[in-house]
Amino acid sequence: MTAARPSALAAAALAAVLLLIQLPAASARPASVATARFVALAADVTAADGHRYGLRDDTGATMDAAQIVQAPGAGTYLAVYHSMRADGRFHSAVATSADLLHWHRRHDFGPGSSQPALAADGHGGYVLAYEKDPRNHIAVRGYADLDALLTGRAAHRFDAPRTLSGCAEGTPAITAVHGGTIALTGHYRADCDTDRQLTATLEDFTTWYAAPDHRLDRAVRAYGTRGNIGDRDRVRLAGAPMVLVEGQRRRGDFGSWSAYAYDPASGRADRVPVRTGGGSTSFANPSATRITDPDGRRALLTSLFIPAEGAAPGESGQLVYWREL
């Protein structure tokens, strides 16, 4: 008995150490002030100052994977999104709104375009990126001004070569535009099997460079994520940048998507425990931006896609909501 007791204590101590090793580093404390602020503002949809489930445009088309930005001037919002159309293919589109709830479809970017992202270029124009098939790759377009964007008159075009995967690279986001340099993020199908993160740079719409972002992948995989790590968006809160990213906990299970708030400085992430009115459990294609809301107040706007597999009744499709800052 006396000999067995130290062994039992040692075994218990070893088990405790192993458990601590397996726990995500992000679980000990918030990854950053910015990620904690995001969770406080965006985790509870029921506390939002405005929201809509199942977002659609004025043609009745779903606004899946919608990313929303505010155009210069009061009362104009832009959304880029994709919808499955009658030809059985995804079409990306741009729409405008004055209230974030009702959207007027302005231009269709054509079949085989999906997962669009939009950013102002700082000179009155816009840069649009989306995933393009066949041979899934990232396409980037430049528009001289808002009217050119809304009518689809691109001044610059670039279709990126696939350099990290022989199967697919896509789901782009635009993180910065400085003169002729466009910084992007995206995903690539690692080993033609599982989506992982990439960063990329496009120079003068002619020169493309992409590299894996293993650090972001590790932060999300720390939560036991075994499926795809895909769409993401960058937003600045509490004076610091953070990345909102999706991770699929179980391979092939669309009911297992979660959103994570990632801190680029520490390389850690916080899981965003999203709560909806009906109790939906799966959240994909996250994006967030700071806006002036329809009431003229500063707000954080969040956009999430709720797959049918994890949706409460009446909540499937695109969710858009905002919370005043």
PDB file of C-alpha atoms in Angstrom:
ATOM      1  CA  MET A   1       0.000   0.000   0.000  1.00  0.00           C
ATOM      2  CA  THR A   2       2.717   2.481   0.943  1.00  0.00           C
ATOM      3  CA  ALA A   3       4.663   1.637  -2.239  1.00  0.00           C
ATOM      4  CA  ALA A   4       1.595   2.009  -4.439  1.00  0.00           C
ATOM      5  CA  ARG A   5       0.629   5.439  -3.137  1.00  0.00           C
ATOM      6  CA  PRO A   6       3.603   7.415  -4.641  1.00  0.00           C
ATOM      7  CA  SER A   7       3.053   5.648  -7.962  1.00  0.00           C
ATOM      8  CA  ALA A   8      -0.605   6.649  -7.977  1.00  0.00           C
ATOM      9  CA  LEU A   9       0.264  10.240  -7.152  1.00  0.00           C
ATOM     10  CA  ALA A  10       2.903  10.301  -9.900  1.00  0.00           C
ATOM     11  CA  ALA A  11       0.450   8.890 -12.401  1.00  0.00           C
ATOM     12  CA  ALA A  12      -2.148  11.486 -11.453  1.00  0.00           C
ATOM     13  CA  ALA A  13       0.406  14.289 -11.766  1.00  0.00           C
ATOM     14  CA  LEU A  14       1.518  13.006 -15.169  1.00  0.00           C
ATOM     15  CA  ALA A  15      -2.101  12.837 -16.338  1.00  0.00           C
ATOM     16  CA  ALA A  16      -2.665  16.433 -15.226  1.00  0.00           C
ATOM     17  CA  VAL A  17       0.438  17.607 -17.091  1.00  0.00           C
ATOM     18  CA  LEU A  18      -0.625  15.794 -20.245  1.00  0.00           C
ATOM     19  CA  LEU A  19      -4.073  17.361 -20.009  1.00  0.00           C
ATOM     20  CA  LEU A  20      -2.593  20.840 -19.709  1.00  0.00           C
ATOM     21  CA  ILE A  21      -0.333  20.200 -22.696  1.00  0.00           C
ATOM     22  CA  GLN A  22      -3.333  19.200 -24.805  1.00  0.00           C
ATOM     23  CA  LEU A  23      -5.380  22.270 -23.908  1.00  0.00           C
ATOM     24  CA  PRO A  24      -5.184  25.131 -26.444  1.00  0.00           C
ATOM     25  CA  ALA A  25      -2.906  27.912 -25.292  1.00  0.00           C
ATOM     26  CA  ALA A  26      -5.690  30.367 -26.169  1.00  0.00           C
ATOM     27  CA  SER A  27      -7.949  28.887 -23.460  1.00  0.00           C
ATOM     28  CA  ALA A  28      -5.883  30.280 -20.578  1.00  0.00           C
ATOM     29  CA  ARG A  29      -6.662  33.927 -21.252  1.00  0.00           C
ATOM     30  CA  PRO A  30      -7.866  36.056 -24.197  1.00  0.00           C
ATOM     31  CA  ALA A  31      -5.408  36.096 -27.081  1.00  0.00           C
ATOM     32  CA  SER A  32      -5.410  39.914 -27.055  1.00  0.00           C
ATOM     33  CA  VAL A  33      -7.414  42.947 -26.035  1.00  0.00           C
ATOM     34  CA  ALA A  34      -8.734  43.112 -29.611  1.00  0.00           C
ATOM     35  CA  THR A  35      -9.948  39.492 -29.683  1.00  0.00           C
ATOM     36  CA  ALA A  36     -11.568  39.892 -26.254  1.00  0.00           C
ATOM     37  CA  ARG A  37     -13.301  43.040 -27.444  1.00  0.00           C
ATOM     38  CA  PHE A  38     -14.606  41.240 -30.521  1.00  0.00           C
ATOM     39  CA  VAL A  39     -16.018  38.381 -28.463  1.00  0.00           C
ATOM     40  CA  ALA A  40     -17.688  40.858 -26.108  1.00  0.00           C
ATOM     41  CA  LEU A  41     -19.313  42.714 -29.016  1.00  0.00           C
ATOM     42  CA  ALA A  42     -20.138  39.941 -31.465  1.00  0.00           C
ATOM     43  CA  ALA A  43     -20.684  36.664 -29.640  1.00  0.00           C
ATOM     44  CA  ASP A  44     -24.297  37.373 -28.627  1.00  0.00           C
ATOM     45  CA  VAL A  45     -26.472  38.056 -31.667  1.00  0.00           C
ATOM     46  CA  THR A  46     -29.481  38.566 -29.387  1.00  0.00           C
ATOM     47  CA  ALA A  47     -27.804  41.716 -28.001  1.00  0.00           C
ATOM     48  CA  ALA A  48     -27.242  43.242 -31.451  1.00  0.00           C
ATOM     49  CA  ASP A  49     -28.607  46.670 -32.342  1.00  0.00           C
ATOM     50  CA  GLY A  50     -29.744  45.335 -35.720  1.00  0.00           C
ATOM     51  CA  HIS A  51     -29.715  41.966 -37.483  1.00  0.00           C
ATOM     52  CA  ARG A  52     -31.184  39.855 -40.258  1.00  0.00           C
ATOM     53  CA  TYR A  53     -31.116  36.098 -40.836  1.00  0.00           C
ATOM     54  CA  GLY A  54     -31.331  34.556 -44.309  1.00  0.00           C
ATOM     55  CA  LEU A  55     -30.192  37.737 -46.075  1.00  0.00           C
ATOM     56  CA  ARG A  56     -31.342  38.104 -49.706  1.00  0.00           C
ATOM     57  CA  ASP A  57     -31.099  40.796 -52.360  1.00  0.00           C
ATOM     58  CA  ASP A  58     -34.033  42.396 -54.183  1.00  0.00           C
ATOM     59  CA  THR A  59     -34.014  39.664 -56.857  1.00  0.00           C
ATOM     60  CA  GLY A  60     -34.579  37.019 -54.185  1.00  0.00           C
ATOM     61  CA  ALA A  61     -31.063  35.642 -54.507  1.00  0.00           C
ATOM     62  CA  THR A  62     -29.300  34.525 -51.348  1.00  0.00           C
ATOM     63  CA  MET A  63     -26.366  36.674 -50.250  1.00  0.00           C
ATOM     64  CA  ASP A  64     -24.069  33.846 -49.177  1.00  0.00           C
ATOM     65  CA  ALA A  65     -20.620  34.670 -47.749  1.00  0.00           C
ATOM     66  CA  ALA A  66     -21.507  38.378 -47.839  1.00  0.00           C
ATOM     67  CA  GLN A  67     -18.754  40.856 -47.028  1.00  0.00           C
ATOM     68  CA  ILE A  68     -19.976  44.391 -46.345  1.00  0.00           C
ATOM     69  CA  VAL A  69     -18.088  47.692 -46.480  1.00  0.00           C
ATOM     70  CA  GLN A  70     -19.169  51.306 -46.244  1.00  0.00           C
ATOM     71  CA  ALA A  71     -18.810  53.524 -49.292  1.00  0.00           C
ATOM     72  CA  PRO A  72     -17.680  57.155 -48.919  1.00  0.00           C
ATOM     73  CA  GLY A  73     -20.565  59.442 -48.065  1.00  0.00           C
ATOM     74  CA  ALA A  74     -23.514  58.912 -45.780  1.00  0.00           C
ATOM     75  CA  GLY A  75     -25.929  56.013 -46.002  1.00  0.00           C
ATOM     76  CA  THR A  76     -24.342  53.793 -48.654  1.00  0.00           C
ATOM     77  CA  TYR A  77     -23.227  50.244 -47.920  1.00  0.00           C
ATOM     78  CA  LEU A  78     -21.719  47.795 -50.400  1.00  0.00           C
ATOM     79  CA  ALA A  79     -21.964  44.010 -50.193  1.00  0.00           C
ATOM     80  CA  VAL A  80     -20.169  41.436 -52.296  1.00  0.00           C
ATOM     81  CA  TYR A  81     -21.480  37.876 -52.072  1.00  0.00           C
ATOM     82  CA  HIS A  82     -22.271  34.785 -54.123  1.00  0.00           C
ATOM     83  CA  SER A  83     -25.465  32.936 -54.985  1.00  0.00           C
ATOM     84  CA  MET A  84     -26.233  29.653 -56.700  1.00  0.00           C
ATOM     85  CA  ARG A  85     -28.021  30.602 -59.924  1.00  0.00           C
ATOM     86  CA  ALA A  86     -30.264  28.736 -62.372  1.00  0.00           C
ATOM     87  CA  ASP A  87     -27.243  27.503 -64.365  1.00  0.00           C
ATOM     88  CA  GLY A  88     -26.133  25.473 -61.336  1.00  0.00           C
ATOM     89  CA  ARG A  89     -23.039  27.619 -60.756  1.00  0.00           C
ATOM     90  CA  PHE A  90     -22.060  30.227 -58.196  1.00  0.00           C
ATOM     91  CA  HIS A  91     -22.198  33.854 -59.332  1.00  0.00           C
ATOM     92  CA  SER A  92     -20.570  36.668 -57.342  1.00  0.00           C
ATOM     93  CA  ALA A  93     -22.409  39.982 -57.250  1.00  0.00           C
ATOM     94  CA  VAL A  94     -22.299  43.450 -55.721  1.00  0.00           C
ATOM     95  CA  ALA A  95     -25.300  45.146 -54.107  1.00  0.00           C
ATOM     96  CA  THR A  96     -26.009  48.466 -52.393  1.00  0.00           C
ATOM     97  CA  SER A  97     -28.105  49.317 -49.349  1.00  0.00           C
ATOM     98  CA  ALA A  98     -29.051  52.301 -47.227  1.00  0.00           C
ATOM     99  CA  ASP A  99     -30.083  50.340 -44.124  1.00  0.00           C
ATOM    100  CA  LEU A 100     -28.047  47.062 -44.138  1.00  0.00           C
ATOM    101  CA  LEU A 101     -31.286  45.065 -44.382  1.00  0.00           C
ATOM    102  CA  HIS A 102     -32.595  45.718 -47.904  1.00  0.00           C
ATOM    103  CA  TRP A 103     -30.166  45.209 -50.808  1.00  0.00           C
ATOM    104  CA  HIS A 104     -30.326  46.200 -54.468  1.00  0.00           C
ATOM    105  CA  ARG A 105     -28.344  43.838 -56.723  1.00  0.00           C
ATOM    106  CA  ARG A 106     -26.221  45.982 -59.046  1.00  0.00           C
ATOM    107  CA  HIS A 107     -23.897  43.710 -61.022  1.00  0.00           C
ATOM    108  CA  ASP A 108     -23.248  39.992 -61.551  1.00  0.00           C
ATOM    109  CA  PHE A 109     -19.561  39.085 -62.004  1.00  0.00           C
ATOM    110  CA  GLY A 110     -20.390  35.947 -63.938  1.00  0.00           C
ATOM    111  CA  PRO A 111     -20.609  32.171 -63.535  1.00  0.00           C
ATOM    112  CA  GLY A 112     -17.911  30.325 -61.676  1.00  0.00           C
ATOM    113  CA  SER A 113     -17.133  33.210 -59.312  1.00  0.00           C
ATOM    114  CA  SER A 114     -17.541  32.814 -55.559  1.00  0.00           C
ATOM    115  CA  GLN A 115     -16.278  33.919 -52.142  1.00  0.00           C
ATOM    116  CA  PRO A 116     -15.745  37.588 -53.161  1.00  0.00           C
ATOM    117  CA  ALA A 117     -13.884  40.203 -51.118  1.00  0.00           C
ATOM    118  CA  LEU A 118     -13.797  43.982 -51.618  1.00  0.00           C
ATOM    119  CA  ALA A 119     -11.515  46.811 -50.501  1.00  0.00           C
ATOM    120  CA  ALA A 120     -11.149  50.512 -51.323  1.00  0.00           C
ATOM    121  CA  ASP A 121      -7.845  51.375 -52.987  1.00  0.00           C
ATOM    122  CA  GLY A 122      -7.469  54.733 -51.239  1.00  0.00           C
ATOM    123  CA  HIS A 123      -7.847  56.710 -54.468  1.00  0.00           C
ATOM    124  CA  GLY A 124     -11.591  56.468 -55.062  1.00  0.00           C
ATOM    125  CA  GLY A 125     -11.424  53.031 -56.670  1.00  0.00           C
ATOM    126  CA  TYR A 126     -11.933  49.455 -55.506  1.00  0.00           C
ATOM    127  CA  VAL A 127     -10.172  46.112 -55.638  1.00  0.00           C
ATOM    128  CA  LEU A 128     -12.278  42.959 -55.900  1.00  0.00           C
ATOM    129  CA  ALA A 129     -10.966  39.420 -55.417  1.00  0.00           C
ATOM    130  CA  TYR A 130     -12.859  36.157 -55.730  1.00  0.00           C
ATOM    131  CA  GLU A 131     -12.415  32.445 -56.282  1.00  0.00           C
ATOM    132  CA  LYS A 132     -12.788  31.495 -59.948  1.00  0.00           C
ATOM    133  CA  ASP A 133     -13.438  28.178 -61.614  1.00  0.00           C
ATOM    134  CA  PRO A 134     -12.651  26.097 -63.532  1.00  0.00           C
ATOM    135  CA  ARG A 135      -9.239  25.325 -62.021  1.00  0.00           C
ATOM    136  CA  ASN A 136     -10.143  27.035 -58.774  1.00  0.00           C
ATOM    137  CA  HIS A 137      -7.844  30.015 -58.388  1.00  0.00           C
ATOM    138  CA  ILE A 138      -7.867  33.585 -57.082  1.00  0.00           C
ATOM    139  CA  ALA A 139      -8.923  36.319 -59.516  1.00  0.00           C
ATOM    140  CA  VAL A 140      -8.283  40.009 -58.773  1.00  0.00           C
ATOM    141  CA  ARG A 141      -9.954  42.975 -60.502  1.00  0.00           C
ATOM    142  CA  GLY A 142      -9.370  46.711 -60.167  1.00  0.00           C
ATOM    143  CA  TYR A 143     -12.076  49.372 -60.663  1.00  0.00           C
ATOM    144  CA  ALA A 144     -11.374  53.065 -61.141  1.00  0.00           C
ATOM    145  CA  ASP A 145     -14.368  54.261 -59.120  1.00  0.00           C
ATOM    146  CA  LEU A 146     -17.646  53.201 -57.538  1.00  0.00           C
ATOM    147  CA  ASP A 147     -19.612  53.490 -60.773  1.00  0.00           C
ATOM    148  CA  ALA A 148     -17.123  51.218 -62.540  1.00  0.00           C
ATOM    149  CA  LEU A 149     -17.522  48.627 -59.776  1.00  0.00           C
ATOM    150  CA  LEU A 150     -21.320  48.749 -59.863  1.00  0.00           C
ATOM    151  CA  THR A 151     -21.344  48.295 -63.644  1.00  0.00           C
ATOM    152  CA  GLY A 152     -18.538  45.747 -63.794  1.00  0.00           C
ATOM    153  CA  ARG A 153     -16.046  47.799 -65.847  1.00  0.00           C
ATOM    154  CA  ALA A 154     -12.694  46.528 -64.584  1.00  0.00           C
ATOM    155  CA  ALA A 155      -9.614  48.598 -65.459  1.00  0.00           C
ATOM    156  CA  HIS A 156      -7.214  45.873 -64.296  1.00  0.00           C
ATOM    157  CA  ARG A 157      -7.442  42.074 -64.327  1.00  0.00           C
ATOM    158  CA  PHE A 158      -5.245  39.343 -62.922  1.00  0.00           C
ATOM    159  CA  ASP A 159      -5.810  35.608 -62.546  1.00  0.00           C
ATOM    160  CA  ALA A 160      -3.340  34.148 -60.076  1.00  0.00           C
ATOM    161  CA  PRO A 161      -1.413  30.969 -60.822  1.00  0.00           C
ATOM    162  CA  ARG A 162      -1.786  28.134 -58.355  1.00  0.00           C
ATOM    163  CA  THR A 163       1.581  27.743 -56.679  1.00  0.00           C
ATOM    164  CA  LEU A 164       0.780  26.029 -53.363  1.00  0.00           C
ATOM    165  CA  SER A 165      -1.767  23.431 -54.450  1.00  0.00           C
ATOM    166  CA  GLY A 166      -2.379  21.498 -57.628  1.00  0.00           C
ATOM    167  CA  CYS A 167      -6.096  21.392 -56.836  1.00  0.00           C
ATOM    168  CA  ALA A 168      -7.453  24.678 -55.462  1.00  0.00           C
ATOM    169  CA  GLU A 169      -6.527  28.084 -54.107  1.00  0.00           C
ATOM    170  CA  GLY A 170      -9.268  30.546 -53.244  1.00  0.00           C
ATOM    171  CA  THR A 171     -11.519  32.240 -50.667  1.00  0.00           C
ATOM    172  CA  PRO A 172      -9.496  35.474 -50.835  1.00  0.00           C
ATOM    173  CA  ALA A 173      -9.558  38.458 -48.511  1.00  0.00           C
ATOM    174  CA  ILE A 174      -7.840  41.780 -49.177  1.00  0.00           C
ATOM    175  CA  THR A 175      -5.845  43.051 -46.205  1.00  0.00           C
ATOM    176  CA  ALA A 176      -4.225  46.176 -47.677  1.00  0.00           C
ATOM    177  CA  VAL A 177      -3.856  48.217 -50.866  1.00  0.00           C
ATOM    178  CA  HIS A 178      -0.840  50.503 -51.116  1.00  0.00           C
ATOM    179  CA  GLY A 179      -0.255  51.994 -54.543  1.00  0.00           C
ATOM    180  CA  GLY A 180       0.429  49.087 -56.875  1.00  0.00           C
ATOM    181  CA  THR A 181       0.769  46.550 -54.049  1.00  0.00           C
ATOM    182  CA  ILE A 182      -2.218  44.466 -52.962  1.00  0.00           C
ATOM    183  CA  ALA A 183      -1.846  42.243 -49.900  1.00  0.00           C
ATOM    184  CA  LEU A 184      -4.240  39.301 -49.682  1.00  0.00           C
ATOM    185  CA  THR A 185      -4.974  36.173 -47.725  1.00  0.00           C
ATOM    186  CA  GLY A 186      -6.666  33.007 -48.901  1.00  0.00           C
ATOM    187  CA  HIS A 187      -6.676  29.250 -48.581  1.00  0.00           C
ATOM    188  CA  TYR A 188      -5.035  26.442 -50.510  1.00  0.00           C
ATOM    189  CA  ARG A 189      -6.008  22.765 -50.668  1.00  0.00           C
ATOM    190  CA  ALA A 190      -2.996  21.234 -48.920  1.00  0.00           C
ATOM    191  CA  ASP A 191      -2.040  17.882 -50.490  1.00  0.00           C
ATOM    192  CA  CYS A 192      -5.305  18.202 -52.454  1.00  0.00           C
ATOM    193  CA  ASP A 193      -7.009  17.172 -49.211  1.00  0.00           C
ATOM    194  CA  THR A 194      -7.637  19.914 -46.630  1.00  0.00           C
ATOM    195  CA  ASP A 195      -7.925  23.718 -46.848  1.00  0.00           C
ATOM    196  CA  ARG A 196      -5.122  25.632 -45.143  1.00  0.00           C
ATOM    197  CA  GLN A 197      -4.192  29.330 -44.970  1.00  0.00           C
ATOM    198  CA  LEU A 198      -2.043  31.410 -47.305  1.00  0.00           C
ATOM    199  CA  THR A 199      -0.816  34.984 -47.589  1.00  0.00           C
ATOM    200  CA  ALA A 200      -0.167  36.604 -50.972  1.00  0.00           C
ATOM    201  CA  THR A 201       1.059  39.785 -52.621  1.00  0.00           C
ATOM    202  CA  LEU A 202       0.078  41.106 -56.042  1.00  0.00           C
ATOM    203  CA  GLU A 203       2.302  43.788 -57.561  1.00  0.00           C
ATOM    204  CA  ASP A 204       0.956  46.039 -60.332  1.00  0.00           C
ATOM    205  CA  PHE A 205      -1.565  43.370 -61.403  1.00  0.00           C
ATOM    206  CA  THR A 206       1.322  41.415 -62.938  1.00  0.00           C
ATOM    207  CA  THR A 207       3.421  39.685 -60.262  1.00  0.00           C
ATOM    208  CA  TRP A 208       2.046  37.196 -57.736  1.00  0.00           C
ATOM    209  CA  TYR A 209       3.690  35.633 -54.704  1.00  0.00           C
ATOM    210  CA  ALA A 210       1.970  33.297 -52.227  1.00  0.00           C
ATOM    211  CA  ALA A 211       3.161  31.470 -49.102  1.00  0.00           C
ATOM    212  CA  PRO A 212       1.546  29.205 -46.472  1.00  0.00           C
ATOM    213  CA  ASP A 213       0.444  30.801 -43.197  1.00  0.00           C
ATOM    214  CA  HIS A 214       1.277  27.933 -40.850  1.00  0.00           C
ATOM    215  CA  ARG A 215       1.042  30.173 -37.792  1.00  0.00           C
ATOM    216  CA  LEU A 216      -2.660  30.910 -38.301  1.00  0.00           C
ATOM    217  CA  ASP A 217      -3.314  27.245 -39.064  1.00  0.00           C
ATOM    218  CA  ARG A 218      -1.671  26.202 -35.779  1.00  0.00           C
ATOM    219  CA  ALA A 219      -3.755  28.672 -33.767  1.00  0.00           C
ATOM    220  CA  VAL A 220      -7.024  27.218 -35.079  1.00  0.00           C
ATOM    221  CA  ARG A 221      -5.856  23.596 -34.970  1.00  0.00           C
ATOM    222  CA  ALA A 222      -5.047  24.070 -31.283  1.00  0.00           C
ATOM    223  CA  TYR A 223      -8.804  23.770 -30.695  1.00  0.00           C
ATOM    224  CA  GLY A 224      -8.889  20.268 -32.129  1.00  0.00           C
ATOM    225  CA  THR A 225      -9.932  21.452 -35.586  1.00  0.00           C
ATOM    226  CA  ARG A 226      -9.511  18.504 -37.952  1.00  0.00           C
ATOM    227  CA  GLY A 227     -11.304  19.791 -41.042  1.00  0.00           C
ATOM    228  CA  ASN A 228     -10.847  22.790 -43.310  1.00  0.00           C
ATOM    229  CA  ILE A 229      -9.551  26.172 -42.197  1.00  0.00           C
ATOM    230  CA  GLY A 230     -10.949  28.642 -44.691  1.00  0.00           C
ATOM    231  CA  ASP A 231     -12.475  32.099 -44.939  1.00  0.00           C
ATOM    232  CA  ARG A 232     -11.141  34.970 -42.852  1.00  0.00           C
ATOM    233  CA  ASP A 233     -11.293  38.754 -42.503  1.00  0.00           C
ATOM    234  CA  ARG A 234      -9.180  41.340 -40.711  1.00  0.00           C
ATOM    235  CA  VAL A 235     -10.595  44.080 -38.511  1.00  0.00           C
ATOM    236  CA  ARG A 236      -9.030  46.560 -36.096  1.00  0.00           C
ATOM    237  CA  LEU A 237     -10.426  46.801 -32.554  1.00  0.00           C
ATOM    238  CA  ALA A 238      -9.055  48.312 -29.345  1.00  0.00           C
ATOM    239  CA  GLY A 239      -6.225  49.825 -31.377  1.00  0.00           C
ATOM    240  CA  ALA A 240      -4.915  46.505 -32.709  1.00  0.00           C
ATOM    241  CA  PRO A 241      -5.598  44.205 -35.683  1.00  0.00           C
ATOM    242  CA  MET A 242      -7.217  40.790 -35.343  1.00  0.00           C
ATOM    243  CA  VAL A 243      -8.350  38.148 -37.817  1.00  0.00           C
ATOM    244  CA  LEU A 244     -11.766  36.501 -37.780  1.00  0.00           C
ATOM    245  CA  VAL A 245     -11.385  32.996 -39.264  1.00  0.00           C
ATOM    246  CA  GLU A 246     -13.484  29.854 -39.755  1.00  0.00           C
ATOM    247  CA  GLY A 247     -12.449  26.342 -38.765  1.00  0.00           C
ATOM    248  CA  GLN A 248     -14.238  23.046 -39.345  1.00  0.00           C
ATOM    249  CA  ARG A 249     -13.981  20.869 -36.252  1.00  0.00           C
ATOM    250  CA  ARG A 250     -14.813  17.612 -38.065  1.00  0.00           C
ATOM    251  CA  ARG A 251     -13.819  16.826 -41.648  1.00  0.00           C
ATOM    252  CA  GLY A 252     -16.725  16.884 -44.065  1.00  0.00           C
ATOM    253  CA  ASP A 253     -19.221  18.015 -41.418  1.00  0.00           C
ATOM    254  CA  PHE A 254     -20.865  21.330 -42.347  1.00  0.00           C
ATOM    255  CA  GLY A 255     -22.532  21.378 -38.957  1.00  0.00           C
ATOM    256  CA  SER A 256     -19.169  21.762 -37.223  1.00  0.00           C
ATOM    257  CA  TRP A 257     -17.933  25.166 -38.433  1.00  0.00           C
ATOM    258  CA  SER A 258     -16.796  27.612 -35.755  1.00  0.00           C
ATOM    259  CA  ALA A 259     -15.475  31.164 -35.790  1.00  0.00           C
ATOM    260  CA  TYR A 260     -12.196  32.138 -34.129  1.00  0.00           C
ATOM    261  CA  ALA A 261     -10.656  35.515 -33.299  1.00  0.00           C
ATOM    262  CA  TYR A 262      -6.919  35.357 -34.035  1.00  0.00           C
ATOM    263  CA  ASP A 263      -4.225  37.707 -32.750  1.00  0.00           C
ATOM    264  CA  PRO A 264      -1.374  38.017 -35.305  1.00  0.00           C
ATOM    265  CA  ALA A 265       1.019  39.362 -32.665  1.00  0.00           C
ATOM    266  CA  SER A 266       0.829  36.407 -30.255  1.00  0.00           C
ATOM    267  CA  GLY A 267      -0.140  33.719 -32.753  1.00  0.00           C
ATOM    268  CA  ARG A 268      -3.046  32.686 -30.523  1.00  0.00           C
ATOM    269  CA  ALA A 269      -6.788  32.557 -31.127  1.00  0.00           C
ATOM    270  CA  ASP A 270     -10.003  32.695 -29.109  1.00  0.00           C
ATOM    271  CA  ARG A 271     -13.038  30.668 -30.101  1.00  0.00           C
ATOM    272  CA  VAL A 272     -16.040  32.960 -30.636  1.00  0.00           C
ATOM    273  CA  PRO A 273     -19.009  31.356 -28.825  1.00  0.00           C
ATOM    274  CA  VAL A 274     -21.719  32.722 -31.106  1.00  0.00           C
ATOM    275  CA  ARG A 275     -25.199  32.715 -29.608  1.00  0.00           C
ATOM    276  CA  THR A 276     -28.278  33.215 -31.804  1.00  0.00           C
ATOM    277  CA  GLY A 277     -31.921  33.585 -30.844  1.00  0.00           C
ATOM    278  CA  GLY A 278     -32.762  30.049 -31.886  1.00  0.00           C
ATOM    279  CA  GLY A 279     -29.527  28.354 -30.882  1.00  0.00           C
ATOM    280  CA  SER A 280     -27.758  27.698 -34.207  1.00  0.00           C
ATOM    281  CA  THR A 281     -24.477  25.821 -33.776  1.00  0.00           C
ATOM    282  CA  SER A 282     -22.459  26.189 -36.997  1.00  0.00           C
ATOM    283  CA  PHE A 283     -20.950  29.447 -38.283  1.00  0.00           C
ATOM    284  CA  ALA A 284     -18.861  29.866 -41.446  1.00  0.00           C
ATOM    285  CA  ASN A 285     -17.504  32.573 -43.799  1.00  0.00           C
ATOM    286  CA  PRO A 286     -16.981  35.180 -41.070  1.00  0.00           C
ATOM    287  CA  SER A 287     -16.288  38.830 -41.827  1.00  0.00           C
ATOM    288  CA  ALA A 288     -16.359  41.992 -39.742  1.00  0.00           C
ATOM    289  CA  THR A 289     -15.895  45.707 -40.274  1.00  0.00           C
ATOM    290  CA  ARG A 290     -16.360  48.959 -38.395  1.00  0.00           C
ATOM    291  CA  ILE A 291     -19.098  51.135 -39.882  1.00  0.00           C
ATOM    292  CA  THR A 292     -21.382  54.043 -39.172  1.00  0.00           C
ATOM    293  CA  ASP A 293     -24.738  52.321 -38.700  1.00  0.00           C
ATOM    294  CA  PRO A 294     -28.039  53.526 -40.209  1.00  0.00           C
ATOM    295  CA  ASP A 295     -28.676  55.578 -37.046  1.00  0.00           C
ATOM    296  CA  GLY A 296     -25.384  57.425 -37.493  1.00  0.00           C
ATOM    297  CA  ARG A 297     -23.546  55.657 -34.661  1.00  0.00           C
ATOM    298  CA  ARG A 298     -20.182  53.885 -34.794  1.00  0.00           C
ATOM    299  CA  ALA A 299     -20.699  50.123 -34.839  1.00  0.00           C
ATOM    300  CA  LEU A 300     -19.072  46.775 -35.466  1.00  0.00           C
ATOM    301  CA  LEU A 301     -20.806  44.821 -38.228  1.00  0.00           C
ATOM    302  CA  THR A 302     -20.393  41.041 -38.368  1.00  0.00           C
ATOM    303  CA  SER A 303     -21.434  38.698 -41.170  1.00  0.00           C
ATOM    304  CA  LEU A 304     -21.684  34.900 -40.771  1.00  0.00           C
ATOM    305  CA  PHE A 305     -23.058  32.087 -42.928  1.00  0.00           C
ATOM    306  CA  ILE A 306     -25.131  29.537 -41.010  1.00  0.00           C
ATOM    307  CA  PRO A 307     -25.143  26.156 -42.842  1.00  0.00           C
ATOM    308  CA  ALA A 308     -28.427  24.271 -42.850  1.00  0.00           C
ATOM    309  CA  GLU A 309     -26.730  21.414 -40.957  1.00  0.00           C
ATOM    310  CA  GLY A 310     -26.177  23.628 -37.916  1.00  0.00           C
ATOM    311  CA  ALA A 311     -29.077  26.056 -38.200  1.00  0.00           C
ATOM    312  CA  ALA A 312     -31.988  26.603 -35.869  1.00  0.00           C
ATOM    313  CA  PRO A 313     -35.405  26.990 -37.555  1.00  0.00           C
ATOM    314  CA  GLY A 314     -35.537  30.236 -39.528  1.00  0.00           C
ATOM    315  CA  GLU A 315     -31.821  31.005 -39.120  1.00  0.00           C
ATOM    316  CA  SER A 316     -30.067  29.229 -42.018  1.00  0.00           C
ATOM    317  CA  GLY A 317     -28.251  31.271 -44.655  1.00  0.00           C
ATOM    318  CA  GLN A 318     -26.491  34.600 -44.318  1.00  0.00           C
ATOM    319  CA  LEU A 319     -26.659  36.390 -40.975  1.00  0.00           C
ATOM    320  CA  VAL A 320     -25.741  40.074 -40.717  1.00  0.00           C
ATOM    321  CA  TYR A 321     -25.795  41.939 -37.401  1.00  0.00           C
ATOM    322  CA  TRP A 322     -24.209  44.963 -35.791  1.00  0.00           C
ATOM    323  CA  ARG A 323     -23.462  46.293 -32.336  1.00  0.00           C
ATOM    324  CA  GLU A 324     -22.781  49.912 -31.468  1.00  0.00           C
ATOM    325  CA  LEU A 325     -19.280  50.682 -30.236  1.00  0.00           C
TER     326      LEU A 325
END
